[in-house]
Coordinates of C-alpha atoms in Angstrom, one line a residue:
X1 CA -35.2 -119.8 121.8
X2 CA -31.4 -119.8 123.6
X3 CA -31.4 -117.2 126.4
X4 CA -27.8 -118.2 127.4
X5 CA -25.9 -115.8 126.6
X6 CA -22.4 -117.1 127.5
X7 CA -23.0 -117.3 131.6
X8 CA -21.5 -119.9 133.7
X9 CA -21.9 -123.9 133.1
X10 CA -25.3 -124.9 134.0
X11 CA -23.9 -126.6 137.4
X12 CA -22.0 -123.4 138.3
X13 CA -25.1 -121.2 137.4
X14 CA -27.4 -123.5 140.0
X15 CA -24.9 -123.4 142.8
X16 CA -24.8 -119.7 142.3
X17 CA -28.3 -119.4 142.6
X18 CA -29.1 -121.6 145.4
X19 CA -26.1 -120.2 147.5
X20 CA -27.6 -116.5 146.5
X21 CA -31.2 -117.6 147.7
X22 CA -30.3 -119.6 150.5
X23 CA -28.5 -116.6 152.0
X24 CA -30.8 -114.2 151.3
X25 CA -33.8 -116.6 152.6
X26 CA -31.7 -116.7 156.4
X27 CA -30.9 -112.9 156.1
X28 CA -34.7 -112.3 155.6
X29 CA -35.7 -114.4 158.5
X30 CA -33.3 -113.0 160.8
X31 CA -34.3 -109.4 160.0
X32 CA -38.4 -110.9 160.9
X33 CA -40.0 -108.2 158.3
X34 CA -43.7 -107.2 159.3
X35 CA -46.2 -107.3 157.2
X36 CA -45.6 -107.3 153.3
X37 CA -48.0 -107.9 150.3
X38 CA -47.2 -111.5 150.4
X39 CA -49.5 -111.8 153.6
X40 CA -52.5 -111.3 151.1
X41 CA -51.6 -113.7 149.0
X42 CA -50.8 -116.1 152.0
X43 CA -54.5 -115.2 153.2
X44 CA -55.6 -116.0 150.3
X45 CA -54.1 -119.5 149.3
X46 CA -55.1 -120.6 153.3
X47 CA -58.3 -120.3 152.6
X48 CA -58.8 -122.0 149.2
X49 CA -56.7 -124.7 150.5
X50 CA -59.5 -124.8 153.1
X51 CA -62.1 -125.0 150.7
X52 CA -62.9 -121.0 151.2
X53 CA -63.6 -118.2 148.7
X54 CA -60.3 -116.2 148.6
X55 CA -61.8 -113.2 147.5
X56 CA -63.9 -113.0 150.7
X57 CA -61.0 -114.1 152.8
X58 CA -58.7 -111.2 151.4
X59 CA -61.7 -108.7 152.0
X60 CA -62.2 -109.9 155.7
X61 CA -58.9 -108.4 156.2
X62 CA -60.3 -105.1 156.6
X63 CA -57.3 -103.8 155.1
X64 CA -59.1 -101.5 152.3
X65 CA -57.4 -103.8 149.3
X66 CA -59.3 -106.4 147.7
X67 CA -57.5 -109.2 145.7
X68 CA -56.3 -107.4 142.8
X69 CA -55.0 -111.0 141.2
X70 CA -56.2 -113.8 139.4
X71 CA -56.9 -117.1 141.1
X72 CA -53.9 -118.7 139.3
X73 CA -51.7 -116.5 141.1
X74 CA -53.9 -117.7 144.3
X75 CA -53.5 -121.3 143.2
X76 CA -49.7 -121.3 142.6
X77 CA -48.9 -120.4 146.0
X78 CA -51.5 -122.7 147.8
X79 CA -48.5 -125.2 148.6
X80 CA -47.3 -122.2 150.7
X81 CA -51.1 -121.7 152.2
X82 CA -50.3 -125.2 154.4
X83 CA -47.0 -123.4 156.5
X84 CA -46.9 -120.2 158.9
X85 CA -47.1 -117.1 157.7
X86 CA -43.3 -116.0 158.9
X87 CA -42.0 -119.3 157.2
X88 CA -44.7 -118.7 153.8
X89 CA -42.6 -115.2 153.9
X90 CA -39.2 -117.2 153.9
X91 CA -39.9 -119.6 151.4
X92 CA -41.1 -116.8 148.8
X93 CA -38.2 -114.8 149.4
X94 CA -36.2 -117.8 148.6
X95 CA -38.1 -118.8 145.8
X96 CA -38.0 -115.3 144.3
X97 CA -34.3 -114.9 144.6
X98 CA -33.3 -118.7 143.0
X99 CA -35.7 -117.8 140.0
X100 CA -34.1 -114.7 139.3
X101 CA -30.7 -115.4 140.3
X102 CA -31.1 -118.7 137.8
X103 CA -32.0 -116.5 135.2
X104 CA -29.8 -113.8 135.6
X105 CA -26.4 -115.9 135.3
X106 CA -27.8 -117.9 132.8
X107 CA -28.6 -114.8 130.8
X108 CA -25.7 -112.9 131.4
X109 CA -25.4 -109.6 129.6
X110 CA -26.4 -106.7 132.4
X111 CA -28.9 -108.8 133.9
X112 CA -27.1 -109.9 137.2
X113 CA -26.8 -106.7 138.4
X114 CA -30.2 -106.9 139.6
X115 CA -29.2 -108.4 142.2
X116 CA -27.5 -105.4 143.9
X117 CA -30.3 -102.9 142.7
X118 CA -33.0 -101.7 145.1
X119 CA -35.7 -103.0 142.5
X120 CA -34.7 -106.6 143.6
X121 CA -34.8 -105.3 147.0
X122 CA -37.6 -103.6 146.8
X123 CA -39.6 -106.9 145.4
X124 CA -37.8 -109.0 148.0
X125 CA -38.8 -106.7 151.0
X126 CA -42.4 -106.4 150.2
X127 CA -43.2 -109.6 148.9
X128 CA -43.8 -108.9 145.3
X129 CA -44.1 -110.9 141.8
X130 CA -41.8 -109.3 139.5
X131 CA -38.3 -111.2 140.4
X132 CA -40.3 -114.8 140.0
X133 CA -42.3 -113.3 136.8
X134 CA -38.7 -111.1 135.0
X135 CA -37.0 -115.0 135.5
X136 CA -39.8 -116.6 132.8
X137 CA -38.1 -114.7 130.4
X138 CA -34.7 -116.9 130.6
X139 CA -36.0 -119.8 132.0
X140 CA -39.4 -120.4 129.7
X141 CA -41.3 -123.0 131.9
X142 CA -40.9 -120.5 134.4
X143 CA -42.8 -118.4 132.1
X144 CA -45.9 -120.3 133.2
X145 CA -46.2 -117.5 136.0
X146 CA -47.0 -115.1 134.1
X147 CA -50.4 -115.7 134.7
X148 CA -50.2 -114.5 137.9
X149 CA -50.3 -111.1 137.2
X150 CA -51.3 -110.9 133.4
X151 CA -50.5 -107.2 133.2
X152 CA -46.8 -107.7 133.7
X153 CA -47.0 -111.1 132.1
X154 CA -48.4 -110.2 129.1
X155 CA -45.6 -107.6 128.7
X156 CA -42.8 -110.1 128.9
X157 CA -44.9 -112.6 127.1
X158 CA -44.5 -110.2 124.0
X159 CA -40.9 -109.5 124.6
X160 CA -39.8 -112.8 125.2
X161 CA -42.4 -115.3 123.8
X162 CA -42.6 -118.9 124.2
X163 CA -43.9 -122.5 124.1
X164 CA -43.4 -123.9 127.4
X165 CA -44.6 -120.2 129.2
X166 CA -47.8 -120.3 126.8
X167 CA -49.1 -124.2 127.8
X168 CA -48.0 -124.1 131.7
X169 CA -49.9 -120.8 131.7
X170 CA -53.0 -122.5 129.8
X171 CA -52.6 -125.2 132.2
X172 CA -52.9 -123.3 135.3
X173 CA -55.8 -121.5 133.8
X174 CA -57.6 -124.8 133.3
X175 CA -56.9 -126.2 136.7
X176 CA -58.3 -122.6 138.3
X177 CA -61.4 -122.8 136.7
X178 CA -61.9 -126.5 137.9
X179 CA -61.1 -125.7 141.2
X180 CA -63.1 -122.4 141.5
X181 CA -65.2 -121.9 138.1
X182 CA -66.7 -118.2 139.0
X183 CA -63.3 -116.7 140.3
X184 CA -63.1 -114.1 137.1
X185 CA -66.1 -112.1 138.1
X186 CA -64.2 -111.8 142.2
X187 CA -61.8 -110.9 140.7
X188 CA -63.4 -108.1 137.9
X189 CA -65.6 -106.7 140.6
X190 CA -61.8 -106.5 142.7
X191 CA -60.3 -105.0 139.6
X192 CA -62.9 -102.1 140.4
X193 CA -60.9 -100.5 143.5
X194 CA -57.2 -100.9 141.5
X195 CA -54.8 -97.9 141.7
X196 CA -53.4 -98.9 138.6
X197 CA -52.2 -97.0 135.7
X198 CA -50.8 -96.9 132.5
X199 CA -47.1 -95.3 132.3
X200 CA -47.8 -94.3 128.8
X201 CA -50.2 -91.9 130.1
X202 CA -48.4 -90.3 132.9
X203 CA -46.3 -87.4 132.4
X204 CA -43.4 -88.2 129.4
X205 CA -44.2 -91.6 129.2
X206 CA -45.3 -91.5 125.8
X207 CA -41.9 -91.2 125.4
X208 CA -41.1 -95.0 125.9
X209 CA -43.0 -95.9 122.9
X210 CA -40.4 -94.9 121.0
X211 CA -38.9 -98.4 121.7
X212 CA -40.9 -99.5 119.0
X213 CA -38.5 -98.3 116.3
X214 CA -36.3 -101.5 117.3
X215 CA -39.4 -103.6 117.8
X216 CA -37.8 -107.1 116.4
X217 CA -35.6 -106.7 119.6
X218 CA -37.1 -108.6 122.8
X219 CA -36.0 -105.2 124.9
X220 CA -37.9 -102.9 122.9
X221 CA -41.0 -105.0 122.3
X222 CA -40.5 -105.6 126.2
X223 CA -40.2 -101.5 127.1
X224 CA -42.9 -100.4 125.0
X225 CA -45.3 -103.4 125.8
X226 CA -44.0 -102.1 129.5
X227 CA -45.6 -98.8 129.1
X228 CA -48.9 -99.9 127.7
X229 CA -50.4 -102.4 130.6
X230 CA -52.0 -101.7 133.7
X231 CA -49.5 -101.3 136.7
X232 CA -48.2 -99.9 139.9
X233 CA -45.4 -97.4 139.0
X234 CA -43.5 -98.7 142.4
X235 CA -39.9 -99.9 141.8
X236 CA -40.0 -103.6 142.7
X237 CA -41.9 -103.5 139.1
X238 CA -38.7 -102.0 137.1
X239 CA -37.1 -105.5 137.8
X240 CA -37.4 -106.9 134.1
X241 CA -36.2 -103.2 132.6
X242 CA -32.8 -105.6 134.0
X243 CA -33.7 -107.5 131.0
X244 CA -32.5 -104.4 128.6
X245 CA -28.7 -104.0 129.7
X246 CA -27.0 -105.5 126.6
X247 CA -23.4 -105.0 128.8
X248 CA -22.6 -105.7 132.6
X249 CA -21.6 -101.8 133.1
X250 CA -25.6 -100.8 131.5
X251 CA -26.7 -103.3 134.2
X252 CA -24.7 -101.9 137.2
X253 CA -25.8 -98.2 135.9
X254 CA -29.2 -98.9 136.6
X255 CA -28.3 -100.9 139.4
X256 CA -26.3 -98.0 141.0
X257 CA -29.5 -95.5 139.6
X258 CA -31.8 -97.8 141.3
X259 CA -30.1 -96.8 144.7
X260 CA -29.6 -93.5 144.0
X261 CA -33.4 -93.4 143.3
X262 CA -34.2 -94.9 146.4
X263 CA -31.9 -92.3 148.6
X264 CA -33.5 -89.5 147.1
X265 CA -36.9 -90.4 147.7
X266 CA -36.5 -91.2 151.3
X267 CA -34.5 -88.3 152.0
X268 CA -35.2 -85.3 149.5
X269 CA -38.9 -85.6 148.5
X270 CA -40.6 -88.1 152.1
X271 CA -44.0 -88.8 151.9
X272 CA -46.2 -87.3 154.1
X273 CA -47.5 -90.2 156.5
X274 CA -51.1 -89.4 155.8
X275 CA -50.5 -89.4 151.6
X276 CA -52.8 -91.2 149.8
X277 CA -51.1 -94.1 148.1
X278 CA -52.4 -93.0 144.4
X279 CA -50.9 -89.4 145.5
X280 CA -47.5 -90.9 146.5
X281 CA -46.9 -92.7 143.4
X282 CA -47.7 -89.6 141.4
X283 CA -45.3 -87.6 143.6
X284 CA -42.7 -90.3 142.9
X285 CA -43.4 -91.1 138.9
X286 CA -41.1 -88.2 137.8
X287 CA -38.1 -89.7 139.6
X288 CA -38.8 -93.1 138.2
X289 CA -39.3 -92.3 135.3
X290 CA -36.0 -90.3 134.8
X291 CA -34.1 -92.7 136.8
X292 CA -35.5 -96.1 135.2
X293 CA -37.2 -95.5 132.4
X294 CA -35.6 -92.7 130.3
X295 CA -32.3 -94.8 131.1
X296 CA -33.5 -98.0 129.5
X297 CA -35.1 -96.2 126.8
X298 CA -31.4 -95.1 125.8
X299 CA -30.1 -98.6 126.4
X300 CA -32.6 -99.5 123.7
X301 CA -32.0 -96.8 121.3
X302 CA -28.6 -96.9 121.3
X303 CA -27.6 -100.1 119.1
X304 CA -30.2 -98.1 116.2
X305 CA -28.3 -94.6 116.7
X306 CA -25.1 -96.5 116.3
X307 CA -26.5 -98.2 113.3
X308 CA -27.7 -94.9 112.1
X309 CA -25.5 -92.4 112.4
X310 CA -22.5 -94.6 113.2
X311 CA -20.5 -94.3 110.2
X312 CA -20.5 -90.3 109.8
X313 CA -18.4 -90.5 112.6
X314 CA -16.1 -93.4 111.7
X315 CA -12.5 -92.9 110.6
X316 CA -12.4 -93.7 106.7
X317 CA -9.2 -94.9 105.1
X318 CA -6.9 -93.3 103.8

């Protein structure tokens, strides 16, 4: 499948990207962030590079979090196991930012305006998956990541399938059960403590099933596949609703709601410091969803209403 959809020149859309992750990589170690979810996964890729269960390693934290991910997502980050934690941090950032940044020119449409939204930012600042797993759509061997966090994966897997994603994904799996053949049950038994849920079941979010009217359409199967896994309703996950924009103006209104999102939670509706985490994303699911979701909902509807009811309005010759 062609992803380009009429972006720069291949050499243009690399130098973009590795100008855009470069400077984002020396911004982020400049600014020396604390600690991030990265640090787990960093834990945990020390210690199978050292020939340790990561599981136990994560657990010896004493954080309260088991690791909620499957060893492939353990094993695609041991490379970074072998440096510092505060240059792991860098090099993930970096990595992050020239996947999506890749992707995002390549694709063109409203997908580079991720880049200025607080999902990216969001992802970027606390060490999250989504802009390396929302780039496998555009790039497929990329795509291979998805099995890093299969609830996310399997989503764009259905929205955006392919070859390359499907074997590099089997691959990994293969090579994670020859490295550490019991990890599934660590990680099932981990699976036990998750705070996830399905956005499908929380207040309105039946409502984005209704992208399955336009179900040939990668962005539909993408949204309602979206609202049916396992997840945390946080915003650094909204980074592949980026995917939906058909235009650059759809992409830089959810950019721009992004931001406003972000302002009003910080400043209108805090969270108490003492909140539970499953209470504070349940106190913040109403704003995401009208902010994110109902907005790429539309995005998605709109082509069928046009096609629909398009003509009733249409100036007939004379």
């Amino acid at each position: 499948m062609n992803h380009d959809r009429g972006g720069p020149g291949s050499r243009t859309t690399l130098l973009l990207a590795l100008s855009c992750a470069t400077l984002v990589a020396a911004i982020y170690w400049a600014s020396h962030p604390g600690r991030t979810d990265f640090d787990y996964f960093w834990t945990a890729a020390n210690a199978l590079i050292h020939g340790d269960d990561p599981y136990r390693a994560v657990d010896e934290l004493g954080t309260g979090y088991p690791l909620f991910y499957p060893l492939p997502a353990v094993l695609l980050l041991a490379p970074l196991g072998l440096l510092p934690l505060a240059l792991a941090r860098v090099a993930f950032a970096w990595a992050g930012t020239f996947a999506l940044s890749l992707a995002a020119f390549r694709y063109g449409r409203g997908f580079p305006a991720v880049l200025f939204s607080a999902s990216y930012l969001s992802a970027l600042m606390q060490g999250q998956w989504s802009p390396l797993l929302a780039a496998g759509a555009v790039v497929p061997w990329l795509g291979a990541l998805w099995v890093a966090k299969p609830s996310l994966g399997l989503a764009l897997g259905l929205g955006y399938p392919s070859k390359p994603a499907a074997i590099g994904a089997g691959l990994v799996v293969v090579v994670s059960f020859v490295v550490m053949p019991g990890w599934p049950a660590a990680w099932l038994h981990a699976l036990e403590a998750t705070n996830h849920v399905i956005l499908a079941l929380q207040p309105g979010g039946v409502l984005l099933l209704a992208a399955l009217v336009r179900w040939r359409h990668p962005e539909a199967r993408l949204l309602a596949a979206f609202a049916c896994v396992p997840q945390t309703p946080a915003l650094y996950e909204t980074v592949p609703l980026f995917l939906i924009p058909r235009t650059r103006w759809g992409g830089y209104l959810l950019a721009v709601l992004s931001l406003l999102a972000t302002a009003y939670m910080r400043t209108v509706t805090p969270l108490a410091p003492d909140m539970a985490i499953e209470e504070s994303l349940a106190a913040r699911w109403p704003i995401m969803f009208w902010s994110m979701y109902v907005p790429a909902l539309v995005m998605v509807l709109l082509p069928a209403v046009e096609e629909r009811f398009g003509p009733l309005f249409r100036r007939r010759p004379k």
